[in-house]
Amino acid sequence: MRKYLVIVDRHKASTGIRFINYFLDRLFIQIIFYAIFFIFGIIYTLVSGKVINAEEFDNSITASVISIGVYLMVAFLYFFIMELYLGKTIAKYITGTEVISIDGNKPTAQQIANRTFSRAVPFDSLSFLGNNGWHDNWSDTRVINYKKYYADRQAKSEIDELGNKEIA
């Protein structure tokens, strides 16, 4: 059980910001997805000497299954890698938000994996309209406004240091 810090909830991102994050992240995932298929098409044409027929591709069940699989893999890797190593996605950079653990620390790989897999639950993308998103609750993480959060932590740290003797 993780220690729960009230300061984390005090600086949670608003529902509007969460919606913007959702929209922008989906946009960036789509761009990455189409870029992968564009590069694949170029490589396929260079290697085989044939151009991919768009009509045959659209009517192929195999191509549809592969497309869905690639899209899901891109979405998973996008969230997992960015939130694990950077604490934020591209959209969170734009909106000034970050993912942290409820105890105020950087989330663990397990927390990020739980958070990312939780996004596959139907209607999870609408759950942030409540108090917290399901993927936040199930992984013990929160999305916060990081400038306000770190400024508040710094102020609290400075207050705690008052009265301590400095050793020269």
Short mmCIF file of N, CA and C in Angstrom, two decimals:
data_model
loop_
_atom_site.label_atom_id
_atom_site.label_comp_id
_atom_site.label_asym_id
_atom_site.label_seq_id
_atom_site.Cartn_x
_atom_site.Cartn_y
_atom_site.Cartn_z
N MET A 1 0.84 -1.19 0.00
CA MET A 1 0.00 0.00 0.00
C MET A 1 0.88 1.25 0.00
N ARG A 2 0.61 2.12 -0.90
CA ARG A 2 1.40 3.34 -1.03
C ARG A 2 0.87 4.44 -0.11
N LYS A 3 1.77 5.26 0.38
CA LYS A 3 1.39 6.42 1.17
C LYS A 3 0.74 7.42 0.22
N TYR A 4 -0.39 7.93 0.62
CA TYR A 4 -1.15 8.84 -0.23
C TYR A 4 -0.88 10.28 0.20
N LEU A 5 -0.42 11.12 -0.72
CA LEU A 5 -0.14 12.52 -0.41
C LEU A 5 -1.28 13.41 -0.90
N VAL A 6 -1.77 14.25 -0.02
CA VAL A 6 -2.84 15.18 -0.37
C VAL A 6 -2.36 16.20 -1.39
N ILE A 7 -1.08 16.57 -1.33
CA ILE A 7 -0.52 17.55 -2.26
C ILE A 7 -0.66 17.08 -3.72
N VAL A 8 -0.64 15.78 -3.94
CA VAL A 8 -0.79 15.25 -5.29
C VAL A 8 -2.19 15.55 -5.81
N ASP A 9 -3.21 15.28 -4.99
CA ASP A 9 -4.58 15.55 -5.42
C ASP A 9 -4.86 17.05 -5.56
N ARG A 10 -4.18 17.86 -4.76
CA ARG A 10 -4.40 19.29 -4.82
C ARG A 10 -3.96 19.87 -6.17
N HIS A 11 -3.05 19.19 -6.86
CA HIS A 11 -2.53 19.71 -8.12
C HIS A 11 -2.89 18.83 -9.32
N LYS A 12 -3.99 18.06 -9.18
CA LYS A 12 -4.44 17.22 -10.29
C LYS A 12 -4.82 18.09 -11.47
N ALA A 13 -4.58 17.56 -12.67
CA ALA A 13 -4.97 18.26 -13.89
C ALA A 13 -6.49 18.29 -13.98
N SER A 14 -7.01 19.36 -14.53
CA SER A 14 -8.46 19.51 -14.66
C SER A 14 -9.01 18.56 -15.73
N THR A 15 -10.32 18.39 -15.72
CA THR A 15 -10.97 17.53 -16.70
C THR A 15 -10.74 18.05 -18.11
N GLY A 16 -10.77 19.36 -18.29
CA GLY A 16 -10.53 19.95 -19.60
C GLY A 16 -9.14 19.65 -20.12
N ILE A 17 -8.15 19.76 -19.26
CA ILE A 17 -6.77 19.45 -19.63
C ILE A 17 -6.65 17.96 -19.95
N ARG A 18 -7.31 17.12 -19.16
CA ARG A 18 -7.27 15.68 -19.43
C ARG A 18 -7.88 15.36 -20.79
N PHE A 19 -8.95 16.06 -21.14
CA PHE A 19 -9.58 15.86 -22.46
C PHE A 19 -8.63 16.28 -23.57
N ILE A 20 -7.96 17.40 -23.39
CA ILE A 20 -6.99 17.87 -24.39
C ILE A 20 -5.85 16.84 -24.52
N ASN A 21 -5.37 16.32 -23.39
CA ASN A 21 -4.34 15.27 -23.43
C ASN A 21 -4.82 14.06 -24.23
N TYR A 22 -6.05 13.63 -23.96
CA TYR A 22 -6.60 12.47 -24.66
C TYR A 22 -6.64 12.73 -26.17
N PHE A 23 -7.19 13.87 -26.55
CA PHE A 23 -7.32 14.20 -27.97
C PHE A 23 -5.95 14.29 -28.65
N LEU A 24 -5.02 15.02 -28.04
CA LEU A 24 -3.69 15.18 -28.64
C LEU A 24 -2.92 13.86 -28.69
N ASP A 25 -3.01 13.05 -27.63
CA ASP A 25 -2.32 11.76 -27.65
C ASP A 25 -2.84 10.88 -28.77
N ARG A 26 -4.15 10.83 -28.95
CA ARG A 26 -4.73 10.04 -30.05
C ARG A 26 -4.26 10.57 -31.41
N LEU A 27 -4.15 11.87 -31.54
CA LEU A 27 -3.66 12.48 -32.78
C LEU A 27 -2.21 12.06 -33.05
N PHE A 28 -1.36 12.11 -32.03
CA PHE A 28 0.04 11.73 -32.20
C PHE A 28 0.18 10.23 -32.47
N ILE A 29 -0.65 9.41 -31.85
CA ILE A 29 -0.63 7.97 -32.12
C ILE A 29 -1.01 7.71 -33.59
N GLN A 30 -2.03 8.42 -34.08
CA GLN A 30 -2.42 8.28 -35.48
C GLN A 30 -1.29 8.68 -36.42
N ILE A 31 -0.61 9.77 -36.12
CA ILE A 31 0.50 10.23 -36.96
C ILE A 31 1.61 9.18 -36.99
N ILE A 32 1.96 8.64 -35.84
CA ILE A 32 3.00 7.59 -35.77
C ILE A 32 2.55 6.35 -36.54
N PHE A 33 1.28 5.97 -36.38
CA PHE A 33 0.73 4.80 -37.06
C PHE A 33 0.82 4.97 -38.58
N TYR A 34 0.37 6.11 -39.09
CA TYR A 34 0.42 6.34 -40.53
C TYR A 34 1.85 6.45 -41.04
N ALA A 35 2.73 7.01 -40.24
CA ALA A 35 4.14 7.09 -40.64
C ALA A 35 4.74 5.70 -40.78
N ILE A 36 4.39 4.80 -39.86
CA ILE A 36 4.89 3.42 -39.94
C ILE A 36 4.41 2.75 -41.22
N PHE A 37 3.12 2.90 -41.54
CA PHE A 37 2.61 2.28 -42.76
C PHE A 37 3.16 2.95 -44.02
N PHE A 38 3.42 4.23 -43.96
CA PHE A 38 4.03 4.93 -45.10
C PHE A 38 5.44 4.39 -45.35
N ILE A 39 6.21 4.26 -44.28
CA ILE A 39 7.58 3.73 -44.40
C ILE A 39 7.54 2.27 -44.87
N PHE A 40 6.60 1.48 -44.32
CA PHE A 40 6.45 0.10 -44.75
C PHE A 40 6.13 0.03 -46.24
N GLY A 41 5.25 0.90 -46.72
CA GLY A 41 4.89 0.92 -48.14
C GLY A 41 6.08 1.25 -49.03
N ILE A 42 6.90 2.19 -48.60
CA ILE A 42 8.09 2.54 -49.38
C ILE A 42 9.07 1.36 -49.41
N ILE A 43 9.31 0.75 -48.26
CA ILE A 43 10.24 -0.40 -48.19
C ILE A 43 9.70 -1.56 -49.03
N TYR A 44 8.41 -1.84 -48.92
CA TYR A 44 7.79 -2.93 -49.69
C TYR A 44 7.95 -2.68 -51.18
N THR A 45 7.73 -1.46 -51.62
CA THR A 45 7.86 -1.13 -53.04
C THR A 45 9.31 -1.25 -53.50
N LEU A 46 10.25 -0.80 -52.68
CA LEU A 46 11.66 -0.89 -53.06
C LEU A 46 12.15 -2.34 -53.11
N VAL A 47 11.70 -3.16 -52.18
CA VAL A 47 12.15 -4.54 -52.11
C VAL A 47 11.47 -5.41 -53.17
N SER A 48 10.16 -5.30 -53.30
CA SER A 48 9.42 -6.18 -54.19
C SER A 48 9.27 -5.63 -55.61
N GLY A 49 9.41 -4.34 -55.76
CA GLY A 49 9.22 -3.73 -57.07
C GLY A 49 7.75 -3.55 -57.42
N LYS A 50 6.84 -3.88 -56.51
CA LYS A 50 5.40 -3.74 -56.74
C LYS A 50 4.84 -2.67 -55.81
N VAL A 51 3.80 -2.00 -56.29
CA VAL A 51 3.10 -1.01 -55.47
C VAL A 51 1.93 -1.69 -54.77
N ILE A 52 1.68 -1.33 -53.52
CA ILE A 52 0.55 -1.90 -52.78
C ILE A 52 -0.74 -1.34 -53.36
N ASN A 53 -1.64 -2.24 -53.71
CA ASN A 53 -2.93 -1.85 -54.24
C ASN A 53 -3.84 -1.50 -53.06
N ALA A 54 -4.25 -0.25 -52.97
CA ALA A 54 -5.03 0.22 -51.83
C ALA A 54 -6.37 -0.50 -51.72
N GLU A 55 -7.01 -0.79 -52.85
CA GLU A 55 -8.31 -1.45 -52.82
C GLU A 55 -8.17 -2.88 -52.29
N GLU A 56 -7.15 -3.60 -52.75
CA GLU A 56 -6.92 -4.96 -52.26
C GLU A 56 -6.56 -4.94 -50.77
N PHE A 57 -5.77 -3.96 -50.37
CA PHE A 57 -5.36 -3.83 -48.97
C PHE A 57 -6.58 -3.58 -48.09
N ASP A 58 -7.49 -2.70 -48.52
CA ASP A 58 -8.68 -2.38 -47.74
C ASP A 58 -9.63 -3.57 -47.61
N ASN A 59 -9.65 -4.44 -48.61
CA ASN A 59 -10.57 -5.58 -48.61
C ASN A 59 -9.96 -6.84 -48.00
N SER A 60 -8.72 -6.78 -47.60
CA SER A 60 -8.04 -7.95 -47.05
C SER A 60 -8.26 -8.05 -45.54
N ILE A 61 -8.76 -9.19 -45.10
CA ILE A 61 -8.97 -9.40 -43.66
C ILE A 61 -7.61 -9.47 -42.96
N THR A 62 -6.64 -10.11 -43.57
CA THR A 62 -5.30 -10.21 -42.99
C THR A 62 -4.70 -8.82 -42.78
N ALA A 63 -4.84 -7.96 -43.79
CA ALA A 63 -4.31 -6.60 -43.67
C ALA A 63 -5.03 -5.83 -42.56
N SER A 64 -6.33 -6.06 -42.42
CA SER A 64 -7.09 -5.38 -41.37
C SER A 64 -6.63 -5.82 -39.98
N VAL A 65 -6.42 -7.13 -39.82
CA VAL A 65 -5.96 -7.66 -38.52
C VAL A 65 -4.56 -7.13 -38.21
N ILE A 66 -3.70 -7.11 -39.21
CA ILE A 66 -2.35 -6.59 -39.01
C ILE A 66 -2.40 -5.10 -38.65
N SER A 67 -3.25 -4.34 -39.33
CA SER A 67 -3.38 -2.91 -39.05
C SER A 67 -3.84 -2.66 -37.62
N ILE A 68 -4.82 -3.42 -37.18
CA ILE A 68 -5.32 -3.27 -35.81
C ILE A 68 -4.23 -3.64 -34.81
N GLY A 69 -3.53 -4.72 -35.08
CA GLY A 69 -2.45 -5.14 -34.19
C GLY A 69 -1.34 -4.10 -34.11
N VAL A 70 -0.96 -3.55 -35.25
CA VAL A 70 0.08 -2.51 -35.26
C VAL A 70 -0.40 -1.28 -34.52
N TYR A 71 -1.66 -0.89 -34.72
CA TYR A 71 -2.19 0.29 -34.04
C TYR A 71 -2.16 0.09 -32.52
N LEU A 72 -2.62 -1.07 -32.06
CA LEU A 72 -2.62 -1.34 -30.61
C LEU A 72 -1.21 -1.36 -30.04
N MET A 73 -0.26 -1.92 -30.81
CA MET A 73 1.12 -1.95 -30.36
C MET A 73 1.70 -0.53 -30.30
N VAL A 74 1.41 0.28 -31.30
CA VAL A 74 1.90 1.67 -31.31
C VAL A 74 1.33 2.43 -30.11
N ALA A 75 0.04 2.27 -29.86
CA ALA A 75 -0.60 2.97 -28.73
C ALA A 75 0.01 2.52 -27.40
N PHE A 76 0.17 1.20 -27.23
CA PHE A 76 0.75 0.69 -25.99
C PHE A 76 2.16 1.22 -25.79
N LEU A 77 3.00 1.10 -26.82
CA LEU A 77 4.39 1.53 -26.70
C LEU A 77 4.50 3.04 -26.51
N TYR A 78 3.63 3.80 -27.16
CA TYR A 78 3.62 5.25 -27.02
C TYR A 78 3.43 5.64 -25.54
N PHE A 79 2.37 5.11 -24.94
CA PHE A 79 2.10 5.45 -23.54
C PHE A 79 3.14 4.85 -22.60
N PHE A 80 3.45 3.58 -22.77
CA PHE A 80 4.35 2.91 -21.84
C PHE A 80 5.74 3.53 -21.84
N ILE A 81 6.34 3.65 -23.00
CA ILE A 81 7.72 4.15 -23.07
C ILE A 81 7.81 5.60 -22.63
N MET A 82 6.90 6.44 -23.12
CA MET A 82 6.98 7.87 -22.77
C MET A 82 6.70 8.12 -21.29
N GLU A 83 5.68 7.46 -20.74
CA GLU A 83 5.36 7.70 -19.34
C GLU A 83 6.37 7.05 -18.41
N LEU A 84 6.96 5.93 -18.81
CA LEU A 84 7.95 5.27 -17.98
C LEU A 84 9.24 6.09 -17.92
N TYR A 85 9.75 6.52 -19.05
CA TYR A 85 11.05 7.18 -19.08
C TYR A 85 10.98 8.69 -18.90
N LEU A 86 9.88 9.32 -19.35
CA LEU A 86 9.78 10.77 -19.28
C LEU A 86 8.75 11.27 -18.28
N GLY A 87 7.82 10.39 -17.89
CA GLY A 87 6.76 10.79 -16.97
C GLY A 87 5.62 11.52 -17.68
N LYS A 88 5.73 11.65 -18.98
CA LYS A 88 4.70 12.37 -19.74
C LYS A 88 4.75 11.98 -21.19
N THR A 89 3.62 12.18 -21.86
CA THR A 89 3.54 11.96 -23.31
C THR A 89 3.72 13.31 -24.00
N ILE A 90 3.68 13.31 -25.31
CA ILE A 90 3.83 14.56 -26.05
C ILE A 90 2.72 15.54 -25.66
N ALA A 91 1.51 15.03 -25.53
CA ALA A 91 0.38 15.90 -25.15
C ALA A 91 0.60 16.48 -23.75
N LYS A 92 1.13 15.70 -22.84
CA LYS A 92 1.37 16.19 -21.49
C LYS A 92 2.48 17.25 -21.47
N TYR A 93 3.45 17.14 -22.39
CA TYR A 93 4.44 18.22 -22.53
C TYR A 93 3.74 19.51 -22.94
N ILE A 94 2.83 19.41 -23.88
CA ILE A 94 2.12 20.59 -24.39
C ILE A 94 1.26 21.24 -23.31
N THR A 95 0.58 20.42 -22.50
CA THR A 95 -0.34 20.95 -21.49
C THR A 95 0.30 21.19 -20.13
N GLY A 96 1.57 20.85 -19.98
CA GLY A 96 2.26 21.09 -18.71
C GLY A 96 1.84 20.15 -17.60
N THR A 97 1.53 18.91 -17.97
CA THR A 97 1.12 17.92 -16.98
C THR A 97 2.11 16.76 -16.97
N GLU A 98 2.00 15.94 -15.93
CA GLU A 98 2.93 14.83 -15.75
C GLU A 98 2.25 13.73 -14.95
N VAL A 99 2.68 12.49 -15.15
CA VAL A 99 2.17 11.35 -14.38
C VAL A 99 3.09 11.12 -13.20
N ILE A 100 2.50 11.06 -12.00
CA ILE A 100 3.27 10.72 -10.81
C ILE A 100 2.48 9.71 -9.99
N SER A 101 3.18 9.04 -9.10
CA SER A 101 2.56 8.09 -8.20
C SER A 101 1.80 8.88 -7.12
N ILE A 102 0.82 8.25 -6.48
CA ILE A 102 0.06 8.95 -5.44
C ILE A 102 0.92 9.30 -4.24
N ASP A 103 2.09 8.66 -4.12
CA ASP A 103 2.99 8.99 -3.02
C ASP A 103 3.96 10.12 -3.38
N GLY A 104 3.79 10.72 -4.56
CA GLY A 104 4.60 11.85 -4.98
C GLY A 104 5.89 11.49 -5.68
N ASN A 105 6.17 10.21 -5.83
CA ASN A 105 7.39 9.76 -6.50
C ASN A 105 7.12 9.45 -7.97
N LYS A 106 8.21 9.18 -8.69
CA LYS A 106 8.10 8.75 -10.07
C LYS A 106 7.43 7.37 -10.08
N PRO A 107 6.47 7.14 -10.98
CA PRO A 107 5.80 5.83 -11.02
C PRO A 107 6.77 4.72 -11.40
N THR A 108 6.52 3.53 -10.87
CA THR A 108 7.33 2.36 -11.19
C THR A 108 6.91 1.80 -12.55
N ALA A 109 7.73 0.91 -13.08
CA ALA A 109 7.40 0.26 -14.35
C ALA A 109 6.10 -0.52 -14.23
N GLN A 110 5.87 -1.15 -13.07
CA GLN A 110 4.64 -1.90 -12.86
C GLN A 110 3.42 -0.98 -12.87
N GLN A 111 3.55 0.18 -12.24
CA GLN A 111 2.45 1.14 -12.24
C GLN A 111 2.14 1.63 -13.66
N ILE A 112 3.18 1.91 -14.42
CA ILE A 112 2.98 2.38 -15.79
C ILE A 112 2.37 1.27 -16.66
N ALA A 113 2.83 0.03 -16.46
CA ALA A 113 2.25 -1.09 -17.21
C ALA A 113 0.77 -1.25 -16.85
N ASN A 114 0.43 -1.18 -15.56
CA ASN A 114 -0.98 -1.25 -15.14
C ASN A 114 -1.79 -0.13 -15.75
N ARG A 115 -1.23 1.06 -15.74
CA ARG A 115 -1.89 2.25 -16.29
C ARG A 115 -2.14 2.07 -17.78
N THR A 116 -1.14 1.56 -18.49
CA THR A 116 -1.25 1.42 -19.94
C THR A 116 -2.23 0.31 -20.32
N PHE A 117 -2.16 -0.85 -19.65
CA PHE A 117 -3.10 -1.93 -19.93
C PHE A 117 -4.53 -1.54 -19.55
N SER A 118 -4.69 -0.72 -18.52
CA SER A 118 -6.03 -0.30 -18.09
C SER A 118 -6.73 0.53 -19.16
N ARG A 119 -5.98 1.16 -20.01
CA ARG A 119 -6.57 1.95 -21.09
C ARG A 119 -7.35 1.09 -22.09
N ALA A 120 -7.10 -0.23 -22.09
CA ALA A 120 -7.81 -1.14 -23.00
C ALA A 120 -9.23 -1.44 -22.52
N VAL A 121 -9.55 -1.11 -21.28
CA VAL A 121 -10.90 -1.35 -20.75
C VAL A 121 -11.89 -0.43 -21.46
N PRO A 122 -13.00 -1.00 -21.96
CA PRO A 122 -13.99 -0.16 -22.64
C PRO A 122 -14.46 1.00 -21.75
N PHE A 123 -14.59 2.14 -22.31
CA PHE A 123 -15.05 3.38 -21.68
C PHE A 123 -14.05 3.97 -20.69
N ASP A 124 -12.84 3.41 -20.61
CA ASP A 124 -11.83 4.01 -19.74
C ASP A 124 -11.53 5.43 -20.17
N SER A 125 -11.56 5.68 -21.48
CA SER A 125 -11.23 7.02 -21.97
C SER A 125 -12.23 8.07 -21.51
N LEU A 126 -13.41 7.66 -21.08
CA LEU A 126 -14.39 8.60 -20.55
C LEU A 126 -14.36 8.68 -19.02
N SER A 127 -13.63 7.77 -18.39
CA SER A 127 -13.65 7.69 -16.93
C SER A 127 -12.99 8.89 -16.26
N PHE A 128 -12.13 9.61 -16.98
CA PHE A 128 -11.49 10.78 -16.36
C PHE A 128 -12.48 11.92 -16.16
N LEU A 129 -13.69 11.80 -16.72
CA LEU A 129 -14.71 12.83 -16.50
C LEU A 129 -15.22 12.79 -15.06
N GLY A 130 -14.96 11.69 -14.35
CA GLY A 130 -15.30 11.60 -12.94
C GLY A 130 -14.18 12.20 -12.11
N ASN A 131 -14.00 11.70 -10.91
CA ASN A 131 -12.96 12.22 -10.01
C ASN A 131 -11.57 11.91 -10.54
N ASN A 132 -11.31 10.65 -10.86
CA ASN A 132 -10.04 10.21 -11.45
C ASN A 132 -10.36 9.21 -12.54
N GLY A 133 -9.47 9.08 -13.51
CA GLY A 133 -9.65 8.06 -14.52
C GLY A 133 -9.41 6.69 -13.93
N TRP A 134 -10.04 5.67 -14.51
CA TRP A 134 -9.84 4.31 -14.01
C TRP A 134 -8.38 3.92 -14.07
N HIS A 135 -7.71 4.30 -15.18
CA HIS A 135 -6.30 3.93 -15.30
C HIS A 135 -5.44 4.65 -14.26
N ASP A 136 -5.92 5.76 -13.72
CA ASP A 136 -5.23 6.43 -12.60
C ASP A 136 -5.45 5.65 -11.30
N ASN A 137 -6.70 5.33 -11.02
CA ASN A 137 -7.03 4.63 -9.77
C ASN A 137 -6.41 3.25 -9.71
N TRP A 138 -6.49 2.50 -10.79
CA TRP A 138 -6.01 1.13 -10.79
C TRP A 138 -4.50 1.03 -10.73
N SER A 139 -3.81 2.10 -11.07
CA SER A 139 -2.33 2.07 -11.05
C SER A 139 -1.74 2.93 -9.94
N ASP A 140 -2.59 3.53 -9.10
CA ASP A 140 -2.13 4.43 -8.03
C ASP A 140 -1.27 5.57 -8.58
N THR A 141 -1.73 6.16 -9.68
CA THR A 141 -1.04 7.31 -10.27
C THR A 141 -2.02 8.45 -10.44
N ARG A 142 -1.48 9.64 -10.70
CA ARG A 142 -2.30 10.81 -10.98
C ARG A 142 -1.60 11.64 -12.06
N VAL A 143 -2.40 12.41 -12.79
CA VAL A 143 -1.85 13.38 -13.73
C VAL A 143 -1.97 14.74 -13.05
N ILE A 144 -0.83 15.41 -12.92
CA ILE A 144 -0.78 16.67 -12.18
C ILE A 144 -0.26 17.79 -13.06
N ASN A 145 -0.55 19.02 -12.63
CA ASN A 145 0.09 20.20 -13.22
C ASN A 145 1.45 20.30 -12.55
N TYR A 146 2.51 19.96 -13.29
CA TYR A 146 3.81 19.78 -12.63
C TYR A 146 4.45 21.08 -12.17
N LYS A 147 4.22 22.20 -12.81
CA LYS A 147 4.84 23.46 -12.35
C LYS A 147 4.29 23.85 -10.98
N LYS A 148 2.98 23.80 -10.83
CA LYS A 148 2.36 24.15 -9.56
C LYS A 148 2.74 23.14 -8.47
N TYR A 149 2.76 21.86 -8.83
CA TYR A 149 3.09 20.81 -7.87
C TYR A 149 4.51 20.98 -7.34
N TYR A 150 5.48 21.14 -8.24
CA TYR A 150 6.87 21.25 -7.79
C TYR A 150 7.13 22.57 -7.06
N ALA A 151 6.42 23.63 -7.44
CA ALA A 151 6.56 24.90 -6.71
C ALA A 151 6.02 24.74 -5.28
N ASP A 152 4.89 24.04 -5.14
CA ASP A 152 4.31 23.81 -3.82
C ASP A 152 5.22 22.92 -2.97
N ARG A 153 5.81 21.89 -3.56
CA ARG A 153 6.74 21.03 -2.82
C ARG A 153 7.98 21.79 -2.39
N GLN A 154 8.49 22.67 -3.27
CA GLN A 154 9.67 23.47 -2.94
C GLN A 154 9.35 24.42 -1.77
N ALA A 155 8.18 25.05 -1.82
CA ALA A 155 7.79 25.96 -0.74
C ALA A 155 7.67 25.20 0.57
N LYS A 156 7.06 24.02 0.53
CA LYS A 156 6.93 23.21 1.75
C LYS A 156 8.31 22.81 2.27
N SER A 157 9.22 22.46 1.39
CA SER A 157 10.57 22.08 1.78
C SER A 157 11.30 23.25 2.43
N GLU A 158 11.13 24.44 1.87
CA GLU A 158 11.77 25.62 2.44
C GLU A 158 11.22 25.95 3.82
N ILE A 159 9.92 25.78 4.00
CA ILE A 159 9.30 26.02 5.30
C ILE A 159 9.83 25.01 6.31
N ASP A 160 9.94 23.75 5.90
CA ASP A 160 10.46 22.71 6.79
C ASP A 160 11.90 22.98 7.20
N GLU A 161 12.66 23.64 6.33
CA GLU A 161 14.07 23.92 6.61
C GLU A 161 14.27 25.12 7.55
N LEU A 162 13.24 25.94 7.73
CA LEU A 162 13.36 27.10 8.61
C LEU A 162 13.71 26.64 10.02
N GLY A 163 14.63 27.29 10.62
CA GLY A 163 15.01 26.98 11.98
C GLY A 163 16.13 25.95 12.08
N ASN A 164 16.44 25.27 11.00
CA ASN A 164 17.56 24.34 11.02
C ASN A 164 18.87 25.13 10.98
N LYS A 165 19.82 24.70 11.75
CA LYS A 165 21.10 25.38 11.77
C LYS A 165 21.91 25.01 10.57
N GLU A 166 22.52 26.02 9.98
CA GLU A 166 23.40 25.77 8.85
C GLU A 166 24.81 25.58 9.38
N ILE A 167 25.46 24.58 8.88
CA ILE A 167 26.84 24.32 9.26
C ILE A 167 27.73 24.86 8.16
N ALA A 168 28.59 25.80 8.55
CA ALA A 168 29.44 26.46 7.56
C ALA A 168 30.69 25.69 7.26
#
